[in-house]
Coordinates of C-alpha atoms in Angstrom, one line a residue:
X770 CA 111.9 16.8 96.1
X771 CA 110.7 20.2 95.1
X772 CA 109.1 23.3 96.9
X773 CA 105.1 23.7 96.1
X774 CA 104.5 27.1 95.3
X775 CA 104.9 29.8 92.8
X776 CA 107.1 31.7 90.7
X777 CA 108.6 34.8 91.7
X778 CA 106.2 36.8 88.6
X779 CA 103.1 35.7 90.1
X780 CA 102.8 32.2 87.5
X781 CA 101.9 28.9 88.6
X782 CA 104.4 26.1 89.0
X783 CA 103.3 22.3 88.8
X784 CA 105.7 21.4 91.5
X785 CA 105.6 18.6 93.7
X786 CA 107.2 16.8 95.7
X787 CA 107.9 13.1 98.0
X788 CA 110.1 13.1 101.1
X789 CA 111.0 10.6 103.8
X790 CA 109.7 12.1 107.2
X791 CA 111.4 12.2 110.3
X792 CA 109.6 10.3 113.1
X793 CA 109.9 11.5 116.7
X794 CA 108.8 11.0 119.7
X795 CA 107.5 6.7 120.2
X796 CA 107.5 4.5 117.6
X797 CA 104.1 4.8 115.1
X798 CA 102.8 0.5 115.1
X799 CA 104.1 -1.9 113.1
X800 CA 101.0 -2.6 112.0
X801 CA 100.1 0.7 110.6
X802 CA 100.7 0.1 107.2
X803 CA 98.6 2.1 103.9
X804 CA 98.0 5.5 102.9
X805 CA 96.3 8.9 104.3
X806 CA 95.4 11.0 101.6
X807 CA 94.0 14.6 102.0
X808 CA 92.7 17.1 99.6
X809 CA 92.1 21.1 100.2
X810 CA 92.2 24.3 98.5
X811 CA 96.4 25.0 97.9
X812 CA 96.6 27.6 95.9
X813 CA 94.9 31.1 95.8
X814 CA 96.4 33.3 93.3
X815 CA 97.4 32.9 89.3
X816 CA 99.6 36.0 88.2
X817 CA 97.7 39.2 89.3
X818 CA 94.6 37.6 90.3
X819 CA 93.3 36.1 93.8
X820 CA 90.1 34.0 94.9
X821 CA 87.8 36.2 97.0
X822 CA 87.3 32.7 99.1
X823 CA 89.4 30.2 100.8
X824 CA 86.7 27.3 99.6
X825 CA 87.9 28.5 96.0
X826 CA 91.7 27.4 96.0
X827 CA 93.2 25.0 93.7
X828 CA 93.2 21.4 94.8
X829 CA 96.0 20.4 96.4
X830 CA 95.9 16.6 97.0
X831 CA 98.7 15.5 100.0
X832 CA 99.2 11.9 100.9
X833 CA 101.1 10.3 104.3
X834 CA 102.5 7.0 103.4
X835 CA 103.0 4.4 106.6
X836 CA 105.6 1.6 105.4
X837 CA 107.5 -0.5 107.8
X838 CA 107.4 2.2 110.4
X839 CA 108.7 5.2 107.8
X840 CA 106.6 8.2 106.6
X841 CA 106.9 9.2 103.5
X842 CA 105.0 12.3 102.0
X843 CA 103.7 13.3 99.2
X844 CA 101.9 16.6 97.2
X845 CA 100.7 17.3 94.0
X846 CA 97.6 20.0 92.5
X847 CA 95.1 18.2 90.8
X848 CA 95.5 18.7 87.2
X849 CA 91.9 19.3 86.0
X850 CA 90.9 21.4 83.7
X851 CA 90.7 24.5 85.6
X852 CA 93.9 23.9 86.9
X853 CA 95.1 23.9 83.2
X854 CA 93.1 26.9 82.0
X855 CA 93.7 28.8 84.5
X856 CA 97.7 28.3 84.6
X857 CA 97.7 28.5 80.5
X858 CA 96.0 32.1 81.1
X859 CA 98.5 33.0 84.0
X860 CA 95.2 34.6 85.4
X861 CA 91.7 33.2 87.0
X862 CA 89.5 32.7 83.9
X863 CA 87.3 29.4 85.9
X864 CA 84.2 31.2 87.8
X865 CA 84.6 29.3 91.7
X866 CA 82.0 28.8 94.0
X867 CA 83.3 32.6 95.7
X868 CA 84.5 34.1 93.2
X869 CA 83.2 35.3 89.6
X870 CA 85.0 35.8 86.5
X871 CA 84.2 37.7 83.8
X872 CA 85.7 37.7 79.9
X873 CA 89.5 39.3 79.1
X874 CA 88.8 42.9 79.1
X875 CA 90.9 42.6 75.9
X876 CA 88.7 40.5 74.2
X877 CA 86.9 42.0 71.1
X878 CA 83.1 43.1 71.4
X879 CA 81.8 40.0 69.8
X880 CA 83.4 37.6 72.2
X881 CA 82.9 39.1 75.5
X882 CA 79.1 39.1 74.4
X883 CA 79.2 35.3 73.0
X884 CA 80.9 34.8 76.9
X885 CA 78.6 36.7 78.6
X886 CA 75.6 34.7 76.7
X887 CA 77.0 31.5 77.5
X888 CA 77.3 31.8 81.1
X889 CA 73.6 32.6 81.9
X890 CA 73.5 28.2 82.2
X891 CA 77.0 28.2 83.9
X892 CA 79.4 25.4 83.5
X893 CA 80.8 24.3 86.8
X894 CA 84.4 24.1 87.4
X895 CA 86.4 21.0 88.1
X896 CA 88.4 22.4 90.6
X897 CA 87.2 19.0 93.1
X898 CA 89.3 20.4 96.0
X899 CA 86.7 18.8 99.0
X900 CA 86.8 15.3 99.7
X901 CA 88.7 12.1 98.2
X902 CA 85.9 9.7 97.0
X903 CA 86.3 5.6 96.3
X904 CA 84.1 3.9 93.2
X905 CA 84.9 0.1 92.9
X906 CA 88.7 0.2 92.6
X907 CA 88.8 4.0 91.4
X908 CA 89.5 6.9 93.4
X909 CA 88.2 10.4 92.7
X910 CA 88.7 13.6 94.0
X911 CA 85.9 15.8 94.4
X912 CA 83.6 18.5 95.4
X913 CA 79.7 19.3 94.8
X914 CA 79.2 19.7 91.2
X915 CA 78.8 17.1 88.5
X916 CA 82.6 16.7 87.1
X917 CA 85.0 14.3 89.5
X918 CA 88.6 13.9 88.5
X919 CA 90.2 10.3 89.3
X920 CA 93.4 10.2 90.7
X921 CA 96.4 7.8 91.9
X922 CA 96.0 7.8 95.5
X923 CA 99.7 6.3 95.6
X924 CA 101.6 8.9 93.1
X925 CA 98.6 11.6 93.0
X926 CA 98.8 12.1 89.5
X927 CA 95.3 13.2 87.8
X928 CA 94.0 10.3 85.7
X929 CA 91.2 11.9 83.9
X930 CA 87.7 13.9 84.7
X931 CA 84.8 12.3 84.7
X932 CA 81.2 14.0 84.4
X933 CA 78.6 12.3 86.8
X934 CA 75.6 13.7 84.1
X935 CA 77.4 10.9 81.3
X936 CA 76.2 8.3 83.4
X937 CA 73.2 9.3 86.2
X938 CA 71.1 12.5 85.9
X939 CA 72.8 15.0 88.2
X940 CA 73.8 18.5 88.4
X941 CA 75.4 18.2 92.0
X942 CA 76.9 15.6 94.2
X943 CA 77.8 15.1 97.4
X944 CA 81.6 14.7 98.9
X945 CA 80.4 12.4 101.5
X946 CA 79.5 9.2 100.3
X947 CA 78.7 6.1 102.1
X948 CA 80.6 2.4 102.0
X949 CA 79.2 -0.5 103.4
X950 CA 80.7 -3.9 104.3
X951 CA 80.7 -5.5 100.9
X952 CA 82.8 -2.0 99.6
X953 CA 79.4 -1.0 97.8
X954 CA 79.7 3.7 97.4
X955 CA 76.2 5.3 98.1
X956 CA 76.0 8.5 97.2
X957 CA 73.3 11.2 96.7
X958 CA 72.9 14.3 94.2
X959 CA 70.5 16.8 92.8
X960 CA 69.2 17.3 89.3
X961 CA 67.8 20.4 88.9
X962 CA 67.9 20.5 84.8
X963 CA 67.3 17.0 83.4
X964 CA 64.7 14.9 82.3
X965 CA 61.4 15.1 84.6
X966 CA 61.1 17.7 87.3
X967 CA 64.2 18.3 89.5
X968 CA 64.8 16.0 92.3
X969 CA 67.3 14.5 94.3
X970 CA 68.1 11.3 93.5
X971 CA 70.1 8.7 95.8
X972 CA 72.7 6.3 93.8
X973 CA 74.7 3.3 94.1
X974 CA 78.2 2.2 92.8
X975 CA 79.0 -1.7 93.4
X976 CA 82.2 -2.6 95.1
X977 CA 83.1 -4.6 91.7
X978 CA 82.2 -1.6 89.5
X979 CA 85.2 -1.2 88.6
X980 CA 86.7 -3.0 85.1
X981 CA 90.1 -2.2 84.0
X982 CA 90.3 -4.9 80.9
X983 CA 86.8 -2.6 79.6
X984 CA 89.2 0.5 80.6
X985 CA 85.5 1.5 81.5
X986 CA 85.0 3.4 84.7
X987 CA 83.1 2.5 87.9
X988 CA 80.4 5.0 87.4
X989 CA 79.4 3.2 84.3
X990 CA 78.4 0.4 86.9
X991 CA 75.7 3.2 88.8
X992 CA 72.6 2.3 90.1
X993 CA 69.8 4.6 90.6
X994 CA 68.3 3.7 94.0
X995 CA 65.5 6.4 94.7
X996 CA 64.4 10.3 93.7
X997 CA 62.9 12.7 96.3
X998 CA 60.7 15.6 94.7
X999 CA 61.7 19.4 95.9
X1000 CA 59.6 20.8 98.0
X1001 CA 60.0 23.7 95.9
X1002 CA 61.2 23.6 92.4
X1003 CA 62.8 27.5 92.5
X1004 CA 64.5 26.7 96.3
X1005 CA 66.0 23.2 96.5
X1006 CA 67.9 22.6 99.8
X1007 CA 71.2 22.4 99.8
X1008 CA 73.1 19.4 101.5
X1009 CA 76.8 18.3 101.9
X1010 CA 76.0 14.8 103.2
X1011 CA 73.5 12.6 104.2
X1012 CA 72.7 9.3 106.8
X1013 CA 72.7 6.0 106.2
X1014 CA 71.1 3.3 109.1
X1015 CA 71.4 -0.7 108.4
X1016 CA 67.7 -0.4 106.7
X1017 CA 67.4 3.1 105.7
X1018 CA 69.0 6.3 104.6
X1019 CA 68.3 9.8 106.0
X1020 CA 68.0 13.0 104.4
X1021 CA 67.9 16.3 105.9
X1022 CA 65.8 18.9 103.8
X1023 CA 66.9 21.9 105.7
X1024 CA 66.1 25.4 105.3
X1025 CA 69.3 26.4 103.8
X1026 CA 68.5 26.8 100.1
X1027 CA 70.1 27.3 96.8
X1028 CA 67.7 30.1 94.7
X1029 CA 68.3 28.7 91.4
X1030 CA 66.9 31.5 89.7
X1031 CA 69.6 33.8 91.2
X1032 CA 72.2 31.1 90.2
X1033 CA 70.7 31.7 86.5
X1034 CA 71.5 35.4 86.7
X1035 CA 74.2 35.3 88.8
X1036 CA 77.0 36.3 86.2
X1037 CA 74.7 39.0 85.4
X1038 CA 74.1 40.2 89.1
X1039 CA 78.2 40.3 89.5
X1040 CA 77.4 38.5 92.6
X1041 CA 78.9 34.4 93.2
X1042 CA 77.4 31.0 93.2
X1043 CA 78.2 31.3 97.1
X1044 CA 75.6 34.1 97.6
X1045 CA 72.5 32.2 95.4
X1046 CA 72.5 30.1 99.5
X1047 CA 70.0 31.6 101.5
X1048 CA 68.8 30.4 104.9
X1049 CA 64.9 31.1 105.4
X1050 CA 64.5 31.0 109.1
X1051 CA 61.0 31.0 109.4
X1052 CA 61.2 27.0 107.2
X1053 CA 61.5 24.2 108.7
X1054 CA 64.1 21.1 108.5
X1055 CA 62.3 18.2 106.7
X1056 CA 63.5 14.8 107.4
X1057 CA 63.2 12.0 104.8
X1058 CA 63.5 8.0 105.3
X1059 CA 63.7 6.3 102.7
X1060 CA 64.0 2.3 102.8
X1061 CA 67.1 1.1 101.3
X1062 CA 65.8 -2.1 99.7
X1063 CA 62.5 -0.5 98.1
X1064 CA 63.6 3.1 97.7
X1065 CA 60.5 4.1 99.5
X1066 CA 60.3 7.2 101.3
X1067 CA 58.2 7.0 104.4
X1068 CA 54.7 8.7 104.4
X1069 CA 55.4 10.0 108.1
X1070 CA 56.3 14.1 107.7
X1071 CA 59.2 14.9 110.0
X1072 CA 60.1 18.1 110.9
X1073 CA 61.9 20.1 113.1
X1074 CA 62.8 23.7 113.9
X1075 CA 65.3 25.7 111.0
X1076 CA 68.7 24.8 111.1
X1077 CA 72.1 24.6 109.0
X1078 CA 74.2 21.7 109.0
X1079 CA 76.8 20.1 106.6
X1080 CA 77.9 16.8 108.4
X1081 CA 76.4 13.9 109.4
X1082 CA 77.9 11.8 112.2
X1083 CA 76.5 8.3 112.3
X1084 CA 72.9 6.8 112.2
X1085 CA 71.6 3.7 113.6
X1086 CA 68.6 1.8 114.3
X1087 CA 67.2 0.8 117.6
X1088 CA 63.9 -0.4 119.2
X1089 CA 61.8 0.6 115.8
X1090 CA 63.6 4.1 116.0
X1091 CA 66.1 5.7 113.4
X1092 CA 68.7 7.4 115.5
X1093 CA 70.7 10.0 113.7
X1094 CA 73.6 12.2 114.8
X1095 CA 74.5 15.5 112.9
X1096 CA 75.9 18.9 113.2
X1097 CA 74.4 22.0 113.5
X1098 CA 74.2 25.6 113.3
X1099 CA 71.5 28.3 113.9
X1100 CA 72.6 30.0 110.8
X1101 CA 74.6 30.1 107.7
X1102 CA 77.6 32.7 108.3
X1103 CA 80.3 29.9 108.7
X1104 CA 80.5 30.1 104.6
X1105 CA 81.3 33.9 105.0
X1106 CA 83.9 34.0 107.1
X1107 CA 86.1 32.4 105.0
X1108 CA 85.7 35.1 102.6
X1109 CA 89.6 35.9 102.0
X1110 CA 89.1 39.3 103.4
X1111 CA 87.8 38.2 106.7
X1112 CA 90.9 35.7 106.8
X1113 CA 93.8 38.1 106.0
X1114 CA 92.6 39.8 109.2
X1115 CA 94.7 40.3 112.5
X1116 CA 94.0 38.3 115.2
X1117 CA 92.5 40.3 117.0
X1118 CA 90.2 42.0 114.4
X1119 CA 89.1 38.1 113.6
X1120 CA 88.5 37.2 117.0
X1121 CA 86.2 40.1 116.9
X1122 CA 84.5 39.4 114.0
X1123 CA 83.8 35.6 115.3
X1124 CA 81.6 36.7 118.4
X1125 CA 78.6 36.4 116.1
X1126 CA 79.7 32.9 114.7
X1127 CA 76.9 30.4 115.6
X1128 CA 79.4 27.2 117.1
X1129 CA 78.8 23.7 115.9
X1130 CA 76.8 22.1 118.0
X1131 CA 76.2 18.1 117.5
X1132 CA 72.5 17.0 118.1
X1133 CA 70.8 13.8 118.3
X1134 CA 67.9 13.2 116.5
X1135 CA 65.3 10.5 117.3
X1136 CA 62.3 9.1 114.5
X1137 CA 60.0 6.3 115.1
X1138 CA 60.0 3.9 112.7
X1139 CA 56.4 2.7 113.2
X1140 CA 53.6 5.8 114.1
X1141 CA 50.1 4.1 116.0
X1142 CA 47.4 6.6 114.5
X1143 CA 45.3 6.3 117.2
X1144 CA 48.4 7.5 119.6
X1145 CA 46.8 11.3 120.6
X1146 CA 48.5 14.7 119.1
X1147 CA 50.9 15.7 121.7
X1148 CA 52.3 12.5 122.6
X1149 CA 55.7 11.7 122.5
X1150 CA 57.1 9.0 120.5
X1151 CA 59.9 8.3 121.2
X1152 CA 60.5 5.6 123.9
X1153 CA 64.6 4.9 124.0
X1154 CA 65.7 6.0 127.6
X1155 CA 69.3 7.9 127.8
X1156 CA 68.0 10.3 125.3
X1157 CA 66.4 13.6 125.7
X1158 CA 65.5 13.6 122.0
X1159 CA 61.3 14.0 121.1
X1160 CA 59.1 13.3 118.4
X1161 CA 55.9 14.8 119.1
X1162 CA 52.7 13.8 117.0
X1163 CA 50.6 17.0 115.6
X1164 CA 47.3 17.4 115.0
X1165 CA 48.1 16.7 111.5
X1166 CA 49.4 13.5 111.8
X1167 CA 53.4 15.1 111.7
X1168 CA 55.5 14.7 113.8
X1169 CA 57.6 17.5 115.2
X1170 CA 61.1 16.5 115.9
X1171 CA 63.8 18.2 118.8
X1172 CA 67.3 17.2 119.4
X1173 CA 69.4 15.8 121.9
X1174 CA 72.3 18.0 122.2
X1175 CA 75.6 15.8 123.0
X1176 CA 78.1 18.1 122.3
X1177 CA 79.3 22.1 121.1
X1178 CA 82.3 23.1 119.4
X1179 CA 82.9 20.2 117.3
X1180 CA 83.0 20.1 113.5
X1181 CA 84.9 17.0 110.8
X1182 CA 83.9 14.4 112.4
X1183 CA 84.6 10.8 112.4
X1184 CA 83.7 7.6 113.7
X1185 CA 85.7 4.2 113.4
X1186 CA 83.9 3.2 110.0
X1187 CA 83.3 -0.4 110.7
X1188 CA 80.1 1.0 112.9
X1189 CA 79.0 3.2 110.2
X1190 CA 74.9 2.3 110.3
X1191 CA 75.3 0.6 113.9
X1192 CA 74.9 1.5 117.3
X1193 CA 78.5 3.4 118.1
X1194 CA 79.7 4.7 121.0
X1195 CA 82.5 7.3 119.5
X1196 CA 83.5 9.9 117.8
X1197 CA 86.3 12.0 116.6
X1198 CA 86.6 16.4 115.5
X1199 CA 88.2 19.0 115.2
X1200 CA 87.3 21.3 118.1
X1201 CA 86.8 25.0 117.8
X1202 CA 86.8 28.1 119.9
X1203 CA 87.3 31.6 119.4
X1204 CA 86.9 30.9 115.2
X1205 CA 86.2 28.1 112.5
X1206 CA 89.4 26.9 112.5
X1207 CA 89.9 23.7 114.4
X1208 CA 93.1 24.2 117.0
X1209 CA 91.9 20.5 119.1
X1210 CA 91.2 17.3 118.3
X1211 CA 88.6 15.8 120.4
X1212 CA 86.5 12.4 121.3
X1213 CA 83.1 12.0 122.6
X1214 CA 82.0 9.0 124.5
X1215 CA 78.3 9.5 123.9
X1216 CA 77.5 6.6 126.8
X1217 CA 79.1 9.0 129.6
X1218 CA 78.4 12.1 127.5
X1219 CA 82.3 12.9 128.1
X1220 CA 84.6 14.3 125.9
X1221 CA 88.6 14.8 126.4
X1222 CA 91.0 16.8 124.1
X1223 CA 94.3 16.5 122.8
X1224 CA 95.9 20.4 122.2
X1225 CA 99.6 21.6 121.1
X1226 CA 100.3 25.3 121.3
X1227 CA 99.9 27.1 117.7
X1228 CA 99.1 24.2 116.3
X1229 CA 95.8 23.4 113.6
X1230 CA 95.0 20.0 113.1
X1231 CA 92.8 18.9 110.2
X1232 CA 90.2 16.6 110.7
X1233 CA 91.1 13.3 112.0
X1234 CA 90.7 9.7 110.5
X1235 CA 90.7 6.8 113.0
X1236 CA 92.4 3.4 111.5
X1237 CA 92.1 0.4 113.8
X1238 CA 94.2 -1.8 115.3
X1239 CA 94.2 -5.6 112.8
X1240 CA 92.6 -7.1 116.5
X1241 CA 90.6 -4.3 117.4
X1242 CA 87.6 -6.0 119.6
X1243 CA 86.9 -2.3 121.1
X1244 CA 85.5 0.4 119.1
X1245 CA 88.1 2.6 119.5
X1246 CA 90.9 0.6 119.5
X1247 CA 93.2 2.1 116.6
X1248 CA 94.9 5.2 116.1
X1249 CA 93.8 8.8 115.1
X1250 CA 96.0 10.3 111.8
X1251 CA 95.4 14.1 111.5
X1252 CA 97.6 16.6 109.2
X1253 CA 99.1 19.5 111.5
X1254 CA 99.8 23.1 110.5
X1255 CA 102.1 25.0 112.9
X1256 CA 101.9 28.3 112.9
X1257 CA 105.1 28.3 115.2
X1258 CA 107.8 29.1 112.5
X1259 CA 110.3 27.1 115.1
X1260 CA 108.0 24.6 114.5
X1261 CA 107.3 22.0 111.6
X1262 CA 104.2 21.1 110.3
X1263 CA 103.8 17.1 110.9
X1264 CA 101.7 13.7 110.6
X1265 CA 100.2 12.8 114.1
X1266 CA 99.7 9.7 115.4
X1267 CA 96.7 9.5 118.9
X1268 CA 95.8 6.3 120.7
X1269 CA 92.3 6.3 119.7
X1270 CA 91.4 5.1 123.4
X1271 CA 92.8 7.8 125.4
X1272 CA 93.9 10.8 122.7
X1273 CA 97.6 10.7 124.0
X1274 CA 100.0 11.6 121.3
X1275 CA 102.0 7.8 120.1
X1276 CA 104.4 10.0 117.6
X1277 CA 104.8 12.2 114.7
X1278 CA 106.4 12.9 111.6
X1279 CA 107.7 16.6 110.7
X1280 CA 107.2 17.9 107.5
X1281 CA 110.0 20.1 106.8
X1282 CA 108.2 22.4 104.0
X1283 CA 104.9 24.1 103.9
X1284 CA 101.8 22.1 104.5
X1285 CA 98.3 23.4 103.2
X1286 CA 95.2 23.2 105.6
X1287 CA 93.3 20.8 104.1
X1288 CA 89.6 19.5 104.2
X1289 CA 88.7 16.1 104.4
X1290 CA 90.5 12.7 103.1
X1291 CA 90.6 8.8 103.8
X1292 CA 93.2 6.1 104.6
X1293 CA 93.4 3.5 101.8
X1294 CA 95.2 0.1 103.7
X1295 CA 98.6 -1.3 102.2
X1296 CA 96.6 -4.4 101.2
X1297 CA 94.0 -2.5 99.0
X1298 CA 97.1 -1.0 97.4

């Protein structure tokens, strides 16, 4: 194996490397047999230059491999083409969703202007260092704009890049699709330069998408499944993920916008695609439902008061009600405290900073399905007991929607996927407290509204994935994987292994060089491999 990292001068290295991990405390089950693989920002500087933001890093794409009760690990940056131009420059020459770059100062006078000129429609970037995405057989990593890069999820080497807009309309895309039971990938996306006015569209890949005798990929397989208008052409929302019942999917038209004409003239500003995301507090959040067989978006205008959110939790239906779980915040500064600046902080200073950081907070949300018009304006609507949740009908025939708060300080989270769309009782985060980054792993039982915690001192775990047990009849009966960084330089970063029941450590694997803090991942089973 071989050291990720860099060269003493400041160049890139494509290192990588695959060790055998040593396993302590009790033995991980037999039965846990397949691959985690994460992906994250790993890298933050080529030569002299730096990323002004840690959501700009080079993809770093990790993997834990369970065989036979060994761990073996794995790491590798995604080769796409920013990786490439950037290392072939030995500078930053890719514009990042933080950081903006502008032509070679030693470029001639014709072709920083040609440069300049071509970046008033931007091209995004490839660097896909979010979220680890499956279509049919393929596996992609990815981020929010239109280019995905497939990977090998078993030796992580880059495959190719693929470009959404070669097969669906799309300038965007989220990092959080949906499976169902059959292995069918839902997915949704905006178009804001296309045919027609912009829109976000709603897609489907089949679980048999994929056809490796055609060598042609899954996308080629997509299915268009609906289109929402904007609200306003100028000021589309901007979403990380969305919901998805047994009936019906869920989208959240929230207040937090993308300005597109700033994004035009962002180059010329000098300012970053980060800053083109405003939150209007005085908008509202919008809900949409739109029926999965027709594509249909209900007539009923949900609202509720202005939010932020990037993550859904789970969404089921129940009594002629869409229940939907998600997390919150009261406004958008999350996104700046990961400025680089504000991380390379001490401590203390940070801690400081934080006191104005609006927590996660996970809300319920409760819609009825069918609205009586002759019901009065100011009734409530929502009949489910255990809930404090409301959906109040307006003199206009809205209805004006407010949450159910289950639980604060918890952000990743994660629910045993076999009750995605159903009535669940669980779910898994990362908890936070005095800053964004995640130092618990927690469960909620949202039948008690009880929650317990696993902790180890100067220890970050990344968001954790829950695998069940092969005769699981509980929900939660499985493990919980999560990636930990220690910042204890007595103590190795490792793989950790949680009953899924009670959050008590089963064992874990020490990773005996440096471990990025990742983002967001999945387990792939040893029979799909």
């Amino acid at each position: 194996w071989s050291l990720c990292g860099r060269g003493q001068n400041g160049t890139a290295h494509d290192f990588f490397f695959f060790i055998v991990l040593n396993v302590t405390c009790r033995i991980i089950p037999d039965w846990l047999q397949g691959t985690l693989v994460r992906n994250g920002p790993g890298m933050f500087s080529v030569g002299q230059t730096s990323y002004d933001h840690w959501f700009d890093g080079l993809a770093l794409i990790h993997s834990y491999t369970f065989k036979d009760g060994e761990v073996f690990y794995r790491s590798k940056y995604l080769k796409s083409n920013t990786y490439k131009k950037n290392t072939g420059a030995n500078r930053i020459v890719v514009t990042e969703f933080g950081t903006m770059v502008y032509p070679d100062p030693c470029k001639n006078i014709f072709s920083r202007t040609f440069s300049h000129f071509s970046n008033i429609i931007a091209d995004f970037t490839d660097n896909n260092l979010v979220n680890i995405i499956r279509y049919g057989e393929d596996y992609y990593a990815s981020s929010e704009v239109n280019f995905i890069n497939q990977i090998d999820p078993f030796t992580l080497d880059t495959v190719g890049r693929m470009n959404y807009r070669n097969h669906i309309v799309l300038n965007l895309a989220t990092s959080h699709p949906h499976y169902d039971e059959e292995g069918n990938t839902y997915n949704m996306g905006t178009a804001i330069i296309g045919i027609g006015k912009p829109k976000y569209i709603i897609f489907k890949v089949p679980f048999n998408a994929s056809d490796p005798k055609s060598k042609k990929p899954a996308l080629s397989k997509v299915q268009k499944i609906c289109s929402i208008p904007f609200r306003s052409s100028l000021l589309p929302s901007y979403f990380h993920s969305f919901g998805m019942s047994e009936n019906y999917f869920i989208f959240v038209e929230q207040a937090f916008k993308l300005d597109v004409v700033l994004l035009a003239t962002a180059y010329f500003r000098g300012i970053s695609w980060g800053r083109c995301l405003k939150f209007d507090e005085k908008d509202v959040s919008w809900f949409h439902l739109i029926n999965r067989k027709t594509g249909k978006t209900m007539s009923t205008k949900f609202y509720a008061d202005p939010f932020v959110m990037f993550h859904h939790i789970n969404a089921y239906e129940d009594n002629d009600h869409v229940i939907f779980d998600i997390i919150t915040y009261k406004d958008s500064n999350l996104y700046d405290l990961f400025y680089m600046e504000n991380m390379r902080q001490e401590v203390a200073k940070f801690i400081e900073k934080t006191k104005d950081f609006s927590p996660p907070t996970c809300q319920r949300f409760v819609l009825p399905i069918t609205v009586d018009k002759n019901v009065p304006a100011g009734s409530n609507l929502v009949t489910l007991e255990n809930t404090t949740a409301t959906a109040v009908k307006q003199e206009d025939g809205s209805i004006y929607c407010s949450p159910d708060t289950l639980l604060q300080g918890l952000e990743l989270p994660r629910i045993n996927d076999k009750y995605n769309g159903k009535k669940y009782r669980y779910f898994y985060g990362s908890m936070m407290e005095w800053s964004p980054h995640p130092n618990k792993i927690g469960k909620m039982d949202i039948a008690t509204r009880t929650h317990v915690q696993w902790k180890d001192e100067d220890c970050y775990p990344s968001e954790p994935i829950f695998v069940p047990s092969p005769e699981a009849v509980d929900e939660d009966d499985g493990v919980l994987l999560s990636s930990v960084i220690s910042l204890n330089p007595d103590k190795p970063h490792f793989l950790l292994v949680l009953n899924a029941k009670t959050l008590e450590e089963i064992g874990r694997a020490s990773v005996d060089v440096p471990v990025h803090m990742d983002l967001h991942g999945l387990f792939i089973p040893a029979t799909q491999s």
